[in-house]
Amino acid sequence: MSRISIIQPEEATGRLKEIYDQLEKQRGQIAEVHKMQSLRPESIVKHMDLYMEIMYSKSDLSRSQREMMAVVVSKTNNCKYCIEHHASALNKYWKDENKIENLKKNFLRINLNSEDLALCIFSKTLTKNDSIQNYGTLTHELREVGFSDKAILDAALVVSYFNFVNRMVLSLGVELESDKGQNYKY
């Protein structure tokens, strides 16, 4: 696949070097998805701000639920880069590689509680079915298992964010790092 030009960390100067240095300090290393944005350095900053807000801010959804949803969205979109990155992050919480492998294959075949199952169904359905006119049924199902309106908003943000990132990764030819996304600070 033909990739757009990127500026590697050792070539970076000025503001891009500052951003790369900060990412390395915060995350342990610089992800390929961020290098892909090197021609627009401030987009990396805005991307990280959005990511941190959606994935790390206080929420009625746990960090593991948000990572689980990221895996389901990415699997639905066949975005191998994001599947591996967020499966690695999810394993920090689940500590069960077999369960994560089964999540990647078919979340319906693993023993998820009703809340996590509803989040997985919501993630897949919202990602896959672009012809649905009213997603109210999906949010109703989340409400039925006990999620608050704030949690439902957070779930929609997670799904929307990963659809955005999956499209960016897939369209720009972002390739998985040699460590397969394993060595980041989560």
PDB file of C-alpha atoms in Angstrom:
ATOM      1  CA  MET A   1       0.000   0.000   0.000  1.00  0.00           C
ATOM      2  CA  SER A   2       1.233   3.466  -0.815  1.00  0.00           C
ATOM      3  CA  ARG A   3       1.597   5.605   2.277  1.00  0.00           C
ATOM      4  CA  ILE A   4       1.728   9.363   2.578  1.00  0.00           C
ATOM      5  CA  SER A   5       5.012  10.953   3.629  1.00  0.00           C
ATOM      6  CA  ILE A   6       5.815  10.933   7.321  1.00  0.00           C
ATOM      7  CA  ILE A   7       8.487  12.538   9.429  1.00  0.00           C
ATOM      8  CA  GLN A   8      10.258  10.057  11.668  1.00  0.00           C
ATOM      9  CA  PRO A   9      11.136  11.050  15.258  1.00  0.00           C
ATOM     10  CA  GLU A  10      14.857  11.270  14.483  1.00  0.00           C
ATOM     11  CA  GLU A  11      14.092  13.734  11.632  1.00  0.00           C
ATOM     12  CA  ALA A  12      11.643  15.888  13.603  1.00  0.00           C
ATOM     13  CA  THR A  13      12.423  19.493  14.464  1.00  0.00           C
ATOM     14  CA  GLY A  14      10.601  22.379  16.092  1.00  0.00           C
ATOM     15  CA  ARG A  15       7.030  21.830  17.211  1.00  0.00           C
ATOM     16  CA  LEU A  16       6.860  18.284  15.816  1.00  0.00           C
ATOM     17  CA  LYS A  17       9.918  17.293  17.859  1.00  0.00           C
ATOM     18  CA  GLU A  18       8.281  18.768  20.983  1.00  0.00           C
ATOM     19  CA  ILE A  19       5.118  16.775  20.293  1.00  0.00           C
ATOM     20  CA  TYR A  20       7.016  13.555  19.627  1.00  0.00           C
ATOM     21  CA  ASP A  21       9.077  14.027  22.803  1.00  0.00           C
ATOM     22  CA  GLN A  22       5.903  14.583  24.842  1.00  0.00           C
ATOM     23  CA  LEU A  23       4.228  11.489  23.337  1.00  0.00           C
ATOM     24  CA  GLU A  24       7.251   9.360  24.101  1.00  0.00           C
ATOM     25  CA  LYS A  25       7.285  10.634  27.675  1.00  0.00           C
ATOM     26  CA  GLN A  26       3.542  10.054  28.192  1.00  0.00           C
ATOM     27  CA  ARG A  27       3.046   6.842  26.219  1.00  0.00           C
ATOM     28  CA  GLY A  28       6.463   5.186  26.269  1.00  0.00           C
ATOM     29  CA  GLN A  29       6.864   5.353  22.491  1.00  0.00           C
ATOM     30  CA  ILE A  30       5.409   7.024  19.423  1.00  0.00           C
ATOM     31  CA  ALA A  31       2.634   5.149  17.654  1.00  0.00           C
ATOM     32  CA  GLU A  32       2.560   4.877  13.874  1.00  0.00           C
ATOM     33  CA  VAL A  33      -0.891   6.501  13.855  1.00  0.00           C
ATOM     34  CA  HIS A  34       0.721   9.637  15.270  1.00  0.00           C
ATOM     35  CA  LYS A  35       3.664   9.546  12.896  1.00  0.00           C
ATOM     36  CA  MET A  36       1.127   9.409  10.074  1.00  0.00           C
ATOM     37  CA  GLN A  37      -0.099  12.833  11.199  1.00  0.00           C
ATOM     38  CA  SER A  38       3.409  14.331  11.257  1.00  0.00           C
ATOM     39  CA  LEU A  39       2.713  16.655   8.333  1.00  0.00           C
ATOM     40  CA  ARG A  40       0.103  18.364  10.557  1.00  0.00           C
ATOM     41  CA  PRO A  41       1.720  18.296  14.018  1.00  0.00           C
ATOM     42  CA  GLU A  42      -1.086  20.082  15.837  1.00  0.00           C
ATOM     43  CA  SER A  43      -3.518  17.402  14.629  1.00  0.00           C
ATOM     44  CA  ILE A  44      -1.517  14.945  16.755  1.00  0.00           C
ATOM     45  CA  VAL A  45      -2.104  17.121  19.816  1.00  0.00           C
ATOM     46  CA  LYS A  46      -5.828  17.474  19.105  1.00  0.00           C
ATOM     47  CA  HIS A  47      -6.072  13.745  18.367  1.00  0.00           C
ATOM     48  CA  MET A  48      -4.451  12.892  21.710  1.00  0.00           C
ATOM     49  CA  ASP A  49      -6.683  15.377  23.548  1.00  0.00           C
ATOM     50  CA  LEU A  50      -9.777  13.737  22.076  1.00  0.00           C
ATOM     51  CA  TYR A  51      -8.440  10.236  22.757  1.00  0.00           C
ATOM     52  CA  MET A  52      -7.628  11.054  26.374  1.00  0.00           C
ATOM     53  CA  GLU A  53     -11.030  12.667  26.921  1.00  0.00           C
ATOM     54  CA  ILE A  54     -12.970   9.747  25.463  1.00  0.00           C
ATOM     55  CA  MET A  55     -10.863   6.884  26.787  1.00  0.00           C
ATOM     56  CA  TYR A  56      -9.471   8.139  30.118  1.00  0.00           C
ATOM     57  CA  SER A  57     -11.808  10.763  31.553  1.00  0.00           C
ATOM     58  CA  LYS A  58     -14.225  10.019  34.383  1.00  0.00           C
ATOM     59  CA  SER A  59     -17.083   7.954  33.013  1.00  0.00           C
ATOM     60  CA  ASP A  60     -19.784   5.531  34.038  1.00  0.00           C
ATOM     61  CA  LEU A  61     -18.036   3.180  31.581  1.00  0.00           C
ATOM     62  CA  SER A  62     -14.911   1.491  32.888  1.00  0.00           C
ATOM     63  CA  ARG A  63     -11.610   1.717  31.048  1.00  0.00           C
ATOM     64  CA  SER A  64     -11.896  -1.970  30.195  1.00  0.00           C
ATOM     65  CA  GLN A  65     -15.382  -1.466  28.732  1.00  0.00           C
ATOM     66  CA  ARG A  66     -14.097   1.358  26.537  1.00  0.00           C
ATOM     67  CA  GLU A  67     -11.140  -0.743  25.353  1.00  0.00           C
ATOM     68  CA  MET A  68     -13.470  -3.690  24.724  1.00  0.00           C
ATOM     69  CA  MET A  69     -15.666  -1.457  22.571  1.00  0.00           C
ATOM     70  CA  ALA A  70     -12.573  -0.223  20.693  1.00  0.00           C
ATOM     71  CA  VAL A  71     -11.695  -3.827  19.842  1.00  0.00           C
ATOM     72  CA  VAL A  72     -15.244  -4.591  18.653  1.00  0.00           C
ATOM     73  CA  VAL A  73     -15.445  -1.470  16.456  1.00  0.00           C
ATOM     74  CA  SER A  74     -11.981  -2.135  15.021  1.00  0.00           C
ATOM     75  CA  LYS A  75     -12.787  -5.794  14.367  1.00  0.00           C
ATOM     76  CA  THR A  76     -16.027  -4.786  12.642  1.00  0.00           C
ATOM     77  CA  ASN A  77     -14.018  -2.426  10.415  1.00  0.00           C
ATOM     78  CA  ASN A  78     -11.215  -4.993   9.959  1.00  0.00           C
ATOM     79  CA  CYS A  79      -8.668  -2.472  11.228  1.00  0.00           C
ATOM     80  CA  LYS A  80      -5.861  -4.782  12.338  1.00  0.00           C
ATOM     81  CA  TYR A  81      -3.749  -1.911  13.667  1.00  0.00           C
ATOM     82  CA  CYS A  82      -6.416  -0.754  16.129  1.00  0.00           C
ATOM     83  CA  ILE A  83      -7.514  -4.303  16.973  1.00  0.00           C
ATOM     84  CA  GLU A  84      -3.998  -5.140  18.155  1.00  0.00           C
ATOM     85  CA  HIS A  85      -3.387  -1.861  19.976  1.00  0.00           C
ATOM     86  CA  HIS A  86      -6.634  -1.972  21.908  1.00  0.00           C
ATOM     87  CA  ALA A  87      -6.585  -5.704  22.535  1.00  0.00           C
ATOM     88  CA  SER A  88      -3.200  -5.107  24.162  1.00  0.00           C
ATOM     89  CA  ALA A  89      -4.678  -2.286  26.248  1.00  0.00           C
ATOM     90  CA  LEU A  90      -7.697  -4.421  27.179  1.00  0.00           C
ATOM     91  CA  ASN A  91      -5.430  -7.227  28.339  1.00  0.00           C
ATOM     92  CA  LYS A  92      -4.002  -4.865  30.973  1.00  0.00           C
ATOM     93  CA  TYR A  93      -7.460  -5.090  32.583  1.00  0.00           C
ATOM     94  CA  TRP A  94      -8.778  -8.513  31.641  1.00  0.00           C
ATOM     95  CA  LYS A  95      -5.436 -10.314  31.977  1.00  0.00           C
ATOM     96  CA  ASP A  96      -6.826 -13.128  29.829  1.00  0.00           C
ATOM     97  CA  GLU A  97      -5.354 -13.446  26.337  1.00  0.00           C
ATOM     98  CA  ASN A  98      -7.637 -16.353  25.463  1.00  0.00           C
ATOM     99  CA  LYS A  99     -10.744 -14.315  26.295  1.00  0.00           C
ATOM    100  CA  ILE A 100      -9.416 -11.409  24.232  1.00  0.00           C
ATOM    101  CA  GLU A 101      -8.698 -13.673  21.260  1.00  0.00           C
ATOM    102  CA  ASN A 102     -12.265 -14.945  21.519  1.00  0.00           C
ATOM    103  CA  LEU A 103     -13.562 -11.360  21.755  1.00  0.00           C
ATOM    104  CA  LYS A 104     -11.757 -10.605  18.500  1.00  0.00           C
ATOM    105  CA  LYS A 105     -13.302 -13.673  16.829  1.00  0.00           C
ATOM    106  CA  ASN A 106     -16.892 -13.387  18.066  1.00  0.00           C
ATOM    107  CA  PHE A 107     -17.921 -11.619  21.267  1.00  0.00           C
ATOM    108  CA  LEU A 108     -21.196 -13.602  21.315  1.00  0.00           C
ATOM    109  CA  ARG A 109     -19.220 -16.748  22.109  1.00  0.00           C
ATOM    110  CA  ILE A 110     -17.639 -15.522  25.310  1.00  0.00           C
ATOM    111  CA  ASN A 111     -19.236 -15.179  28.700  1.00  0.00           C
ATOM    112  CA  LEU A 112     -19.864 -11.445  29.002  1.00  0.00           C
ATOM    113  CA  ASN A 113     -22.160  -9.899  31.579  1.00  0.00           C
ATOM    114  CA  SER A 114     -25.324  -8.266  30.218  1.00  0.00           C
ATOM    115  CA  GLU A 115     -23.818  -4.760  30.320  1.00  0.00           C
ATOM    116  CA  ASP A 116     -20.678  -5.701  28.368  1.00  0.00           C
ATOM    117  CA  LEU A 117     -22.689  -7.728  25.874  1.00  0.00           C
ATOM    118  CA  ALA A 118     -25.011  -4.765  25.289  1.00  0.00           C
ATOM    119  CA  LEU A 119     -21.981  -2.490  24.738  1.00  0.00           C
ATOM    120  CA  CYS A 120     -20.494  -4.946  22.223  1.00  0.00           C
ATOM    121  CA  ILE A 121     -23.778  -5.224  20.322  1.00  0.00           C
ATOM    122  CA  PHE A 122     -24.130  -1.426  20.341  1.00  0.00           C
ATOM    123  CA  SER A 123     -20.545  -1.028  19.073  1.00  0.00           C
ATOM    124  CA  LYS A 124     -20.908  -3.506  16.254  1.00  0.00           C
ATOM    125  CA  THR A 125     -24.380  -2.410  15.178  1.00  0.00           C
ATOM    126  CA  LEU A 126     -23.591   1.303  15.206  1.00  0.00           C
ATOM    127  CA  THR A 127     -20.416   0.638  13.200  1.00  0.00           C
ATOM    128  CA  LYS A 128     -21.838  -1.791  10.673  1.00  0.00           C
ATOM    129  CA  ASN A 129     -25.340  -0.578   9.906  1.00  0.00           C
ATOM    130  CA  ASP A 130     -25.099   2.750   8.136  1.00  0.00           C
ATOM    131  CA  SER A 131     -28.631   2.413   6.767  1.00  0.00           C
ATOM    132  CA  ILE A 132     -30.404   2.463  10.138  1.00  0.00           C
ATOM    133  CA  GLN A 133     -32.442   5.651  10.420  1.00  0.00           C
ATOM    134  CA  ASN A 134     -33.124   5.521  14.148  1.00  0.00           C
ATOM    135  CA  TYR A 135     -30.668   4.056  16.615  1.00  0.00           C
ATOM    136  CA  GLY A 136     -33.114   4.573  19.494  1.00  0.00           C
ATOM    137  CA  THR A 137     -33.575   0.830  19.867  1.00  0.00           C
ATOM    138  CA  LEU A 138     -29.851   0.453  20.548  1.00  0.00           C
ATOM    139  CA  THR A 139     -29.784   3.146  23.194  1.00  0.00           C
ATOM    140  CA  HIS A 140     -32.970   1.683  24.702  1.00  0.00           C
ATOM    141  CA  GLU A 141     -31.170  -1.665  25.068  1.00  0.00           C
ATOM    142  CA  LEU A 142     -28.294   0.061  26.870  1.00  0.00           C
ATOM    143  CA  ARG A 143     -30.775   1.783  29.163  1.00  0.00           C
ATOM    144  CA  GLU A 144     -32.528  -1.560  29.802  1.00  0.00           C
ATOM    145  CA  VAL A 145     -29.332  -3.080  31.246  1.00  0.00           C
ATOM    146  CA  GLY A 146     -28.861  -0.080  33.520  1.00  0.00           C
ATOM    147  CA  PHE A 147     -26.688   2.438  31.669  1.00  0.00           C
ATOM    148  CA  SER A 148     -27.267   6.115  32.406  1.00  0.00           C
ATOM    149  CA  ASP A 149     -27.668   8.709  29.671  1.00  0.00           C
ATOM    150  CA  LYS A 150     -24.103   9.846  30.390  1.00  0.00           C
ATOM    151  CA  ALA A 151     -22.815   6.292  29.887  1.00  0.00           C
ATOM    152  CA  ILE A 152     -24.790   6.015  26.643  1.00  0.00           C
ATOM    153  CA  LEU A 153     -23.249   9.268  25.413  1.00  0.00           C
ATOM    154  CA  ASP A 154     -19.810   7.967  26.369  1.00  0.00           C
ATOM    155  CA  ALA A 155     -20.491   4.717  24.491  1.00  0.00           C
ATOM    156  CA  ALA A 156     -21.502   6.665  21.379  1.00  0.00           C
ATOM    157  CA  LEU A 157     -18.328   8.763  21.691  1.00  0.00           C
ATOM    158  CA  VAL A 158     -16.139   5.638  21.905  1.00  0.00           C
ATOM    159  CA  VAL A 159     -17.786   4.058  18.858  1.00  0.00           C
ATOM    160  CA  SER A 160     -17.639   7.288  16.853  1.00  0.00           C
ATOM    161  CA  TYR A 161     -14.015   7.962  17.771  1.00  0.00           C
ATOM    162  CA  PHE A 162     -12.840   4.491  16.755  1.00  0.00           C
ATOM    163  CA  ASN A 163     -14.727   4.627  13.485  1.00  0.00           C
ATOM    164  CA  PHE A 164     -12.889   7.907  12.792  1.00  0.00           C
ATOM    165  CA  VAL A 165      -9.493   6.492  13.715  1.00  0.00           C
ATOM    166  CA  ASN A 166     -10.096   3.198  11.890  1.00  0.00           C
ATOM    167  CA  ARG A 167     -10.882   5.136   8.710  1.00  0.00           C
ATOM    168  CA  MET A 168      -7.746   7.221   9.082  1.00  0.00           C
ATOM    169  CA  VAL A 169      -5.559   4.168   9.719  1.00  0.00           C
ATOM    170  CA  LEU A 170      -7.054   2.168   6.852  1.00  0.00           C
ATOM    171  CA  SER A 171      -7.015   4.996   4.298  1.00  0.00           C
ATOM    172  CA  LEU A 172      -3.475   6.152   5.073  1.00  0.00           C
ATOM    173  CA  GLY A 173      -1.865   2.716   5.250  1.00  0.00           C
ATOM    174  CA  VAL A 174      -0.778   2.834   8.892  1.00  0.00           C
ATOM    175  CA  GLU A 175       1.159  -0.324   9.651  1.00  0.00           C
ATOM    176  CA  LEU A 176       1.421  -2.078  12.988  1.00  0.00           C
ATOM    177  CA  GLU A 177       4.615  -1.465  14.938  1.00  0.00           C
ATOM    178  CA  SER A 178       7.106  -4.299  15.269  1.00  0.00           C
ATOM    179  CA  ASP A 179       6.039  -4.799  18.930  1.00  0.00           C
ATOM    180  CA  LYS A 180       2.413  -5.183  17.741  1.00  0.00           C
ATOM    181  CA  GLY A 181       1.244  -2.297  19.922  1.00  0.00           C
ATOM    182  CA  GLN A 182       2.305  -4.014  23.141  1.00  0.00           C
ATOM    183  CA  ASN A 183       4.639  -1.566  24.847  1.00  0.00           C
ATOM    184  CA  TYR A 184       2.551   1.517  25.504  1.00  0.00           C
ATOM    185  CA  LYS A 185       1.692   3.024  28.862  1.00  0.00           C
ATOM    186  CA  TYR A 186      -2.013   2.528  29.452  1.00  0.00           C
TER     187      TYR A 186
END
